[in-house]
Amino acid sequence: MEQAQNTVIKKQMHEGRIKEWESILSHIVSQMTIKDYMEYLRLFNNPEYQSDYFTGFERDIEKFKKLNTVEQYDARDPLPFCSRYNQ
């Protein structure tokens, strides 16, 4: 009986911790998305912009630069080209 009560208490504690961590993860992802957008916006406004932020994602940057020079490019949302979230 006591063991069952301990199990219920631990389960409730773990569920609370999981919800807290999910909230933290959501905030981290939001901040990363904002940072990505800011860096892409800087790159959009200045094609010569250099940043260590995109280290390892050079192919994405090259795609973005190529699309940035195409007249038909819709500049409303540069983030679809970021492979960090499309993996």
PDB file of C-alpha atoms in Angstrom:
ATOM      1  CA  MET A   1       0.000   0.000   0.000  1.00  0.00           C
ATOM      2  CA  GLU A   2       2.742   2.428   0.973  1.00  0.00           C
ATOM      3  CA  GLN A   3       4.729   1.468  -2.100  1.00  0.00           C
ATOM      4  CA  ALA A   4       1.757   2.289  -4.336  1.00  0.00           C
ATOM      5  CA  GLN A   5       1.400   5.722  -2.704  1.00  0.00           C
ATOM      6  CA  ASN A   6       5.126   6.415  -3.231  1.00  0.00           C
ATOM      7  CA  THR A   7       4.783   5.442  -6.872  1.00  0.00           C
ATOM      8  CA  VAL A   8       1.844   7.829  -7.345  1.00  0.00           C
ATOM      9  CA  ILE A   9       3.721  10.681  -5.644  1.00  0.00           C
ATOM     10  CA  LYS A  10       6.849  10.102  -7.737  1.00  0.00           C
ATOM     11  CA  LYS A  11       4.791   9.916 -10.919  1.00  0.00           C
ATOM     12  CA  GLN A  12       3.158  13.265 -10.134  1.00  0.00           C
ATOM     13  CA  MET A  13       6.550  14.836  -9.395  1.00  0.00           C
ATOM     14  CA  HIS A  14       8.020  13.535 -12.649  1.00  0.00           C
ATOM     15  CA  GLU A  15       5.040  14.744 -14.661  1.00  0.00           C
ATOM     16  CA  GLY A  16       5.512  18.210 -13.163  1.00  0.00           C
ATOM     17  CA  ARG A  17       9.206  18.199 -14.015  1.00  0.00           C
ATOM     18  CA  ILE A  18       8.497  17.016 -17.551  1.00  0.00           C
ATOM     19  CA  LYS A  19       6.048  19.904 -18.050  1.00  0.00           C
ATOM     20  CA  GLU A  20       8.635  22.374 -16.730  1.00  0.00           C
ATOM     21  CA  TRP A  21      11.297  21.024 -19.079  1.00  0.00           C
ATOM     22  CA  GLU A  22       8.892  21.113 -22.028  1.00  0.00           C
ATOM     23  CA  SER A  23       8.220  24.760 -21.247  1.00  0.00           C
ATOM     24  CA  ILE A  24      11.951  25.491 -21.071  1.00  0.00           C
ATOM     25  CA  LEU A  25      12.521  23.665 -24.361  1.00  0.00           C
ATOM     26  CA  SER A  26       9.755  25.667 -26.006  1.00  0.00           C
ATOM     27  CA  HIS A  27      11.388  28.929 -24.881  1.00  0.00           C
ATOM     28  CA  ILE A  28      14.802  27.797 -26.140  1.00  0.00           C
ATOM     29  CA  VAL A  29      13.400  26.893 -29.554  1.00  0.00           C
ATOM     30  CA  SER A  30      11.613  30.254 -29.728  1.00  0.00           C
ATOM     31  CA  GLN A  31      14.820  32.120 -28.916  1.00  0.00           C
ATOM     32  CA  MET A  32      16.758  30.123 -31.524  1.00  0.00           C
ATOM     33  CA  THR A  33      14.104  30.903 -34.149  1.00  0.00           C
ATOM     34  CA  ILE A  34      14.298  34.604 -33.318  1.00  0.00           C
ATOM     35  CA  LYS A  35      18.109  34.549 -33.512  1.00  0.00           C
ATOM     36  CA  ASP A  36      17.975  32.696 -36.855  1.00  0.00           C
ATOM     37  CA  TYR A  37      15.534  35.246 -38.213  1.00  0.00           C
ATOM     38  CA  MET A  38      17.689  38.158 -37.064  1.00  0.00           C
ATOM     39  CA  GLU A  39      20.810  36.656 -38.649  1.00  0.00           C
ATOM     40  CA  TYR A  40      18.995  35.915 -41.925  1.00  0.00           C
ATOM     41  CA  LEU A  41      17.610  39.439 -41.927  1.00  0.00           C
ATOM     42  CA  ARG A  42      21.123  40.857 -41.500  1.00  0.00           C
ATOM     43  CA  LEU A  43      22.290  38.643 -44.355  1.00  0.00           C
ATOM     44  CA  PHE A  44      19.337  39.709 -46.500  1.00  0.00           C
ATOM     45  CA  ASN A  45      20.130  43.384 -45.984  1.00  0.00           C
ATOM     46  CA  ASN A  46      23.867  42.909 -46.497  1.00  0.00           C
ATOM     47  CA  PRO A  47      24.913  39.912 -48.658  1.00  0.00           C
ATOM     48  CA  GLU A  48      28.518  40.421 -47.515  1.00  0.00           C
ATOM     49  CA  TYR A  49      27.570  39.978 -43.850  1.00  0.00           C
ATOM     50  CA  GLN A  50      29.766  37.414 -42.073  1.00  0.00           C
ATOM     51  CA  SER A  51      28.788  35.660 -38.852  1.00  0.00           C
ATOM     52  CA  ASP A  52      30.084  32.727 -36.840  1.00  0.00           C
ATOM     53  CA  TYR A  53      26.472  31.937 -35.992  1.00  0.00           C
ATOM     54  CA  PHE A  54      25.991  29.914 -39.188  1.00  0.00           C
ATOM     55  CA  THR A  55      29.180  27.875 -38.886  1.00  0.00           C
ATOM     56  CA  GLY A  56      28.377  24.436 -40.240  1.00  0.00           C
ATOM     57  CA  PHE A  57      25.421  25.699 -42.263  1.00  0.00           C
ATOM     58  CA  GLU A  58      27.327  27.228 -45.171  1.00  0.00           C
ATOM     59  CA  ARG A  59      25.197  25.403 -47.765  1.00  0.00           C
ATOM     60  CA  ASP A  60      22.065  27.020 -46.353  1.00  0.00           C
ATOM     61  CA  ILE A  61      23.712  30.430 -46.520  1.00  0.00           C
ATOM     62  CA  GLU A  62      24.740  29.903 -50.139  1.00  0.00           C
ATOM     63  CA  LYS A  63      21.177  28.846 -51.047  1.00  0.00           C
ATOM     64  CA  PHE A  64      19.830  31.902 -49.288  1.00  0.00           C
ATOM     65  CA  LYS A  65      22.281  34.220 -51.082  1.00  0.00           C
ATOM     66  CA  LYS A  66      21.355  32.719 -54.463  1.00  0.00           C
ATOM     67  CA  LEU A  67      17.658  33.113 -53.780  1.00  0.00           C
ATOM     68  CA  ASN A  68      18.253  36.627 -52.536  1.00  0.00           C
ATOM     69  CA  THR A  69      19.539  37.609 -55.968  1.00  0.00           C
ATOM     70  CA  VAL A  70      16.585  36.099 -57.877  1.00  0.00           C
ATOM     71  CA  GLU A  71      13.965  38.689 -58.778  1.00  0.00           C
ATOM     72  CA  GLN A  72      11.064  36.333 -58.066  1.00  0.00           C
ATOM     73  CA  TYR A  73      12.202  35.754 -54.503  1.00  0.00           C
ATOM     74  CA  ASP A  74       9.547  36.429 -51.891  1.00  0.00           C
ATOM     75  CA  ALA A  75      11.434  38.083 -49.006  1.00  0.00           C
ATOM     76  CA  ARG A  76       8.695  37.747 -46.407  1.00  0.00           C
ATOM     77  CA  ASP A  77      10.093  34.674 -44.629  1.00  0.00           C
ATOM     78  CA  PRO A  78      13.731  33.579 -45.038  1.00  0.00           C
ATOM     79  CA  LEU A  79      13.508  30.870 -42.354  1.00  0.00           C
ATOM     80  CA  PRO A  80      12.280  27.977 -44.543  1.00  0.00           C
ATOM     81  CA  PHE A  81      15.842  27.658 -45.787  1.00  0.00           C
ATOM     82  CA  CYS A  82      17.240  26.989 -42.329  1.00  0.00           C
ATOM     83  CA  SER A  83      17.892  23.264 -42.059  1.00  0.00           C
ATOM     84  CA  ARG A  84      18.172  23.368 -38.259  1.00  0.00           C
ATOM     85  CA  TYR A  85      14.424  22.909 -37.975  1.00  0.00           C
ATOM     86  CA  ASN A  86      13.815  20.930 -41.161  1.00  0.00           C
ATOM     87  CA  GLN A  87      15.845  17.874 -40.227  1.00  0.00           C
TER      88      GLN A  87
END
